[in-house]
PDB file of C-alpha atoms and ligand atoms in Angstrom:
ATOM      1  CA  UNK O  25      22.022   8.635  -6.035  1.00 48.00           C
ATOM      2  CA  UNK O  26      21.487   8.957  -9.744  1.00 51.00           C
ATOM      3  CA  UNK O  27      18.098   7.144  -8.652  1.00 82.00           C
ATOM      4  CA  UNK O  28      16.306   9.512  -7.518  1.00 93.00           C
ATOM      5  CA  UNK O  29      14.980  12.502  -9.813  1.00 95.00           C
ATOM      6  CA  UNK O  30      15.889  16.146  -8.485  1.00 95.00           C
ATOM      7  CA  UNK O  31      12.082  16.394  -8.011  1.00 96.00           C
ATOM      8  CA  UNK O  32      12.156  13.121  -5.598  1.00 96.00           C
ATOM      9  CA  UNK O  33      14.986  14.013  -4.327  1.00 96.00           C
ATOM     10  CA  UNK O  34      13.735  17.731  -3.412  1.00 96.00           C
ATOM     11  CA  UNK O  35      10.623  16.442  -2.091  1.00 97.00           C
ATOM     12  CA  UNK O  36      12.412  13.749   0.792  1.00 96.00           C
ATOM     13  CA  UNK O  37      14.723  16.817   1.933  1.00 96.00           C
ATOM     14  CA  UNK O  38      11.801  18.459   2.703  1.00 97.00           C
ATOM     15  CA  UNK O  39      10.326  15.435   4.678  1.00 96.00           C
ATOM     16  CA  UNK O  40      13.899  15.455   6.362  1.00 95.00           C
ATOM     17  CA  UNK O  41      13.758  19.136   7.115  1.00 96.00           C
ATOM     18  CA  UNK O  42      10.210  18.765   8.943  1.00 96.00           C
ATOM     19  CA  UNK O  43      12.191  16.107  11.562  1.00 95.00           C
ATOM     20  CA  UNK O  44      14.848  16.412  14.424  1.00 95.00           C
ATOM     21  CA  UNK O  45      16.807  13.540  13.026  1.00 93.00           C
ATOM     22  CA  UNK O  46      16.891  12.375   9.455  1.00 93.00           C
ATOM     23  CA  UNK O  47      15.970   8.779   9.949  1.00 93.00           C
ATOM     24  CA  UNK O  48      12.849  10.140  11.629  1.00 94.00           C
ATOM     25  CA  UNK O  49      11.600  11.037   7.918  1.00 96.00           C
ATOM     26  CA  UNK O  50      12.225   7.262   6.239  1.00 95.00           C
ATOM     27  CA  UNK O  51       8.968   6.183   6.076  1.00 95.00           C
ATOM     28  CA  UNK O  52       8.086   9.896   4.551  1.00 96.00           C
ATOM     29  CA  UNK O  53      10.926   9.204   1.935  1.00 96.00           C
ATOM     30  CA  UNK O  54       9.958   5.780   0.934  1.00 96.00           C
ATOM     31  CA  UNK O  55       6.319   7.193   0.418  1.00 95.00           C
ATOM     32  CA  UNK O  56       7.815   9.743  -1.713  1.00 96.00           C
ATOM     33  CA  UNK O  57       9.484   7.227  -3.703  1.00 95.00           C
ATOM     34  CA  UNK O  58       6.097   4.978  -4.497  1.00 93.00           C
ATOM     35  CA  UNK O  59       3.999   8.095  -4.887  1.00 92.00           C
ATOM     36  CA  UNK O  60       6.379   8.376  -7.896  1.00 93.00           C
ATOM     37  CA  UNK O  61       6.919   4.865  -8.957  1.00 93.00           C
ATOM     38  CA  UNK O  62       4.079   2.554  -7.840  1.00 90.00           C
ATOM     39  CA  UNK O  63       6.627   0.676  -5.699  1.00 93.00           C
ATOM     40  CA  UNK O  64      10.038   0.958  -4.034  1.00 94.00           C
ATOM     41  CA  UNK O  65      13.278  -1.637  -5.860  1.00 94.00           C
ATOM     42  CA  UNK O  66      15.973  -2.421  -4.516  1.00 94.00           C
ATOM     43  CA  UNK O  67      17.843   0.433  -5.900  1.00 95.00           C
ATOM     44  CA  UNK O  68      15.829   2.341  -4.616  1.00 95.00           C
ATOM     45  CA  UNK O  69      16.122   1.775  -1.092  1.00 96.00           C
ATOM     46  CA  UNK O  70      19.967   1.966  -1.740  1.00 95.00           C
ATOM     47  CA  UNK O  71      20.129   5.582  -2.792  1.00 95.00           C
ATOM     48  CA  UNK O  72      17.275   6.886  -0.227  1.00 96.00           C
ATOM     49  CA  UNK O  73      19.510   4.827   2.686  1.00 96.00           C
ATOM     50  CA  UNK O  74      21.979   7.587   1.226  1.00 94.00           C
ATOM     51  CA  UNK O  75      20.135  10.224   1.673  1.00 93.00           C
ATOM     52  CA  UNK O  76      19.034   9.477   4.822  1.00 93.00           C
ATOM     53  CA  UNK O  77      22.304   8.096   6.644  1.00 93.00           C
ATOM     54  CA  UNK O  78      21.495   4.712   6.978  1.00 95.00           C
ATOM     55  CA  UNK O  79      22.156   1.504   5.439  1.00 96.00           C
ATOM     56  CA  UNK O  80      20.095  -0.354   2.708  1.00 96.00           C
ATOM     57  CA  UNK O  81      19.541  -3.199   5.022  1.00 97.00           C
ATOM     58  CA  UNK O  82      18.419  -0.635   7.813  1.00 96.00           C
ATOM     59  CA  UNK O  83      16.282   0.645   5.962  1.00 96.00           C
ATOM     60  CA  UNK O  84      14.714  -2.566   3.854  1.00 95.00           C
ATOM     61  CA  UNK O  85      13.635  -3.723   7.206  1.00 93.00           C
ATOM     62  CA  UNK O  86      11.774  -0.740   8.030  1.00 91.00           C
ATOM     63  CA  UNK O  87      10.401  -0.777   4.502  1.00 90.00           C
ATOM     64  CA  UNK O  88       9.404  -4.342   5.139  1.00 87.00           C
ATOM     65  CA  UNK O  89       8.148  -3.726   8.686  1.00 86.00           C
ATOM     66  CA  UNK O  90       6.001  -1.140   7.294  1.00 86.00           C
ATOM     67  CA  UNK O  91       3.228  -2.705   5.441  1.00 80.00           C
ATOM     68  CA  UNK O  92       2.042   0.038   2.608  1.00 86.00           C
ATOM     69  CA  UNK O  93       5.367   0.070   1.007  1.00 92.00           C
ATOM     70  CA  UNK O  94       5.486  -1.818  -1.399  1.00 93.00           C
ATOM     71  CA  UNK O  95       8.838  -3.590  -2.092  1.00 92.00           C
ATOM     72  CA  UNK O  96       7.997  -5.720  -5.599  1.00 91.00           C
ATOM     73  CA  UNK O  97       6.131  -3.743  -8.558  1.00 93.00           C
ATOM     74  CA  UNK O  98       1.717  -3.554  -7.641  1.00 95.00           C
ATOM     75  CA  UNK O  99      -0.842  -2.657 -10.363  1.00 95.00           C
ATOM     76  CA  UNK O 100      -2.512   0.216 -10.808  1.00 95.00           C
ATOM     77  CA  UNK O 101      -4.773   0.004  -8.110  1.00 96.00           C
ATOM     78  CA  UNK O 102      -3.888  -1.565  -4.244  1.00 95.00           C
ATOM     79  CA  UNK O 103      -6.884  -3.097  -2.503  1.00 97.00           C
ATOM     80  CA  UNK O 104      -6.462  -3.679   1.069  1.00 96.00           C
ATOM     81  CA  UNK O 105      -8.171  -6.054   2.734  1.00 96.00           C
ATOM     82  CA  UNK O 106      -8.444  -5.804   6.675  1.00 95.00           C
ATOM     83  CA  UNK O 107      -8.537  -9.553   8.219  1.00 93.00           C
ATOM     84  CA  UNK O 108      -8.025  -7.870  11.511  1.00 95.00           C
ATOM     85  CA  UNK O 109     -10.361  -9.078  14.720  1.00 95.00           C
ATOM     86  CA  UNK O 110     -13.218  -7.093  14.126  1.00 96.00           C
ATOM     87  CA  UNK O 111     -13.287  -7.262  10.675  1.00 95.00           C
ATOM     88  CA  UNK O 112     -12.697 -11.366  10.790  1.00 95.00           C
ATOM     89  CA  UNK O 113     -15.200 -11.542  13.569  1.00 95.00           C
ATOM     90  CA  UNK O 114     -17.942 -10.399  10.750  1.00 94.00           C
ATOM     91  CA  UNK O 115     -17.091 -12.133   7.857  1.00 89.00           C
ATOM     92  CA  UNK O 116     -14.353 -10.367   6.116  1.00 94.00           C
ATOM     93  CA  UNK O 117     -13.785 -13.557   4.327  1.00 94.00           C
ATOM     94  CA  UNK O 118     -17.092 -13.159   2.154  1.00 95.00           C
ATOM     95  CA  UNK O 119     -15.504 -10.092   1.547  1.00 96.00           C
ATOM     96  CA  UNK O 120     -11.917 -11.708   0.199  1.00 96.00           C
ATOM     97  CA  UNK O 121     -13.678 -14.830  -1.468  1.00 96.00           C
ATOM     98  CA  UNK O 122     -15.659 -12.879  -3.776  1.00 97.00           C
ATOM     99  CA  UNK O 123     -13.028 -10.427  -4.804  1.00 97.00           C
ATOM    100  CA  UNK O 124     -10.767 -13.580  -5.173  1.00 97.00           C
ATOM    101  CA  UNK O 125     -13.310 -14.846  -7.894  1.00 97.00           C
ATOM    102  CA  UNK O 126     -13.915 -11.754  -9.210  1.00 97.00           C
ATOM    103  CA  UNK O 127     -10.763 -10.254 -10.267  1.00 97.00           C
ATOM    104  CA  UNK O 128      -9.269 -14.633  -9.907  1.00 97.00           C
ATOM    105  CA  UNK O 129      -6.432 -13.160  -7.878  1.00 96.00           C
ATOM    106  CA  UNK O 130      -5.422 -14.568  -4.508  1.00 95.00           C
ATOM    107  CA  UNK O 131      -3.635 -12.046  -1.935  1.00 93.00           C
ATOM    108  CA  UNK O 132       0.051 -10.823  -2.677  1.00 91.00           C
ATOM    109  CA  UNK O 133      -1.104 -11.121  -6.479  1.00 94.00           C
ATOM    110  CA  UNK O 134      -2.076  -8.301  -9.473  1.00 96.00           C
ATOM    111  CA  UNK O 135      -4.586  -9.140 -12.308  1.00 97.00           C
ATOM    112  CA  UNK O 136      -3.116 -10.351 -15.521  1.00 96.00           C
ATOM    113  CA  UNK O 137      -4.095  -6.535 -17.057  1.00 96.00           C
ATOM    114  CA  UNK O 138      -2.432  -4.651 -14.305  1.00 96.00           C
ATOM    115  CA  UNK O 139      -4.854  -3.092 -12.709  1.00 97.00           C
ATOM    116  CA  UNK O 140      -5.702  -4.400  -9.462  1.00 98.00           C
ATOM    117  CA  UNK O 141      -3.295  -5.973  -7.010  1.00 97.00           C
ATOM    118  CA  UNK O 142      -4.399  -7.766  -3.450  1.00 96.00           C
ATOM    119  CA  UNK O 143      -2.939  -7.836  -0.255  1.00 94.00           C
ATOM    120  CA  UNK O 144      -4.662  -8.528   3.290  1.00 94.00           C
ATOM    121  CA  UNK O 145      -4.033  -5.436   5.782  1.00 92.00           C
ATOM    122  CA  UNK O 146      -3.852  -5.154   9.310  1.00 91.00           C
ATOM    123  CA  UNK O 147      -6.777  -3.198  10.755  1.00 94.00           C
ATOM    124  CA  UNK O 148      -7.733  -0.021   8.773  1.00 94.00           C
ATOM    125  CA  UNK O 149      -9.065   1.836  11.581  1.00 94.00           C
ATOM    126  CA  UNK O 150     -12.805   1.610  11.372  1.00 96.00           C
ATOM    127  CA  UNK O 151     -13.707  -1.703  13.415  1.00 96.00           C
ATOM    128  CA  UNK O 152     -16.827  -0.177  13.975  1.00 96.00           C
ATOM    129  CA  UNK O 153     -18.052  -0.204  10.521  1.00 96.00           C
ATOM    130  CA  UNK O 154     -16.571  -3.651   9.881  1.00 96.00           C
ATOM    131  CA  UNK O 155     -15.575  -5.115   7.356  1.00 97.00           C
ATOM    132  CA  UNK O 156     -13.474  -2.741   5.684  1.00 97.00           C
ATOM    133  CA  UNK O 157     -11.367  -2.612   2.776  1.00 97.00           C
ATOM    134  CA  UNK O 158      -9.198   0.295   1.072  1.00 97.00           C
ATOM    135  CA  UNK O 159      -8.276   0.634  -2.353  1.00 97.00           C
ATOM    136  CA  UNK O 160      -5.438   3.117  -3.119  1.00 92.00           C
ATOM    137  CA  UNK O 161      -6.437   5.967  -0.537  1.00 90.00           C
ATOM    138  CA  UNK O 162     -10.089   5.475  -0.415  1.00 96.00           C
ATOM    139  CA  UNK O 163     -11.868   3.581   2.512  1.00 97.00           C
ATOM    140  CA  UNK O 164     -14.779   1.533   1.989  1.00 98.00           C
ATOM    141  CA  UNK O 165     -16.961   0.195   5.315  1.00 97.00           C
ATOM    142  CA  UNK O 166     -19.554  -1.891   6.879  1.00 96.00           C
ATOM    143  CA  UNK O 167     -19.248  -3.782   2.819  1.00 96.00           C
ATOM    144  CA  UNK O 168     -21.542  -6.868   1.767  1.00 94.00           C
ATOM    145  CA  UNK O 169     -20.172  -8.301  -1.658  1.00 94.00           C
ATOM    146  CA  UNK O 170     -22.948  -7.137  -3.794  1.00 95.00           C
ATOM    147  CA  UNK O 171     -21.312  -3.916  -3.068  1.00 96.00           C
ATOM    148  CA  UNK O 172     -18.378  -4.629  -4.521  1.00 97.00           C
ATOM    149  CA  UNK O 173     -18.602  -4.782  -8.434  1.00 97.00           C
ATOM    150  CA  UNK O 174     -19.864  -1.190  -7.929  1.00 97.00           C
ATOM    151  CA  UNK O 175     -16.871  -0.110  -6.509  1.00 98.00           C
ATOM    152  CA  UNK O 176     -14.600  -1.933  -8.728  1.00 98.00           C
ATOM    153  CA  UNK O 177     -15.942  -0.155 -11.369  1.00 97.00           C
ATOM    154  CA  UNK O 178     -14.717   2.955 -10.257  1.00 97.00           C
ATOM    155  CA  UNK O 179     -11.025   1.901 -10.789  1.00 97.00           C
ATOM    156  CA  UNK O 180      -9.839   1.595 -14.336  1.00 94.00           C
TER     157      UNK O 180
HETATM  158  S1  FES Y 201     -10.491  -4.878  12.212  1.00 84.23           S
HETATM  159 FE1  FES Y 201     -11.009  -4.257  10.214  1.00 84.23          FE
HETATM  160  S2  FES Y 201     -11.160  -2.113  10.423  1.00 84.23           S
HETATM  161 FE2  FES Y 201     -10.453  -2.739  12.358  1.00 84.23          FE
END
């Protein structure tokens, strides 16, 4: 377990204390872990299976399953882009093209300076004000791509 740090370690027993059954909290725990370290190794997942009573390879698949944990290292910043129906139906892909030029990044890929990294997202909850996109924990709707440099900016 000599993994985790006391203070990540102190924060996932409390996720597991706010559950009836520890592996209830794994998702909690895993977000505990990348809040910490940008992304969850392999090592990783072996000493928070520990804590939780599971096995690694229980738990990878949950980590995998689960698409904002991030199981290789990401840059600084995570955009999201949603290329769910609604967002698809509008043009989402004016949306990915440009960013794809801009930053010359395709999806599952980070920026030569580590700052941005790519990845397409199921939908982000806001169909209505399609298309979306999130970068780290901020939402950005109904977006045209002259919008974008803008809000690139904000992210160093
Ligand atoms: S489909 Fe993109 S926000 Fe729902």
């Amino acid at each position: 377990m000599e993994n985790l740090t006391a203070e990540e370690i102190e924060k996932i027993e409390h996720e597991i204390s706010l559950v009836p059954v520890k592996k209830a909290a794994c998702i909690e725990a895993l977000k505990v872990v990348q809040q910490h370290r940008g992304w969850v190794s392999d090592e990783s997942i072996k000493a928070v299976a520990d804590l939780m009573d599971m096995s690694p390879a229980e738990l990878d698949s949950v980590a995998t399953f689960y698409n904002l944990i991030f199981r290789q290292p990401v840059g600084r910043h995570v955009i999201l882009v949603c290329d769910s129906i609604s967002c698809w139906v509008v043009g989402y892909e004016n949306i990915r093209e440009y960013l794809t030029a801009k930053l010359g990044i395709q999806y599952g890929q980070t920026t030569p300076d580590g700052r941005f990294t790519m990845l397409p997202n199921v939908c982000l909850g806001c169909c209505d004000h399609a298309p979306a996109l999130m970068i780290d924990n901020d939402l950005y709707k109904d977006l045209e791509p002259n919008q974008l440099d803008e809000i690139l900016n904000k992210y160093a």
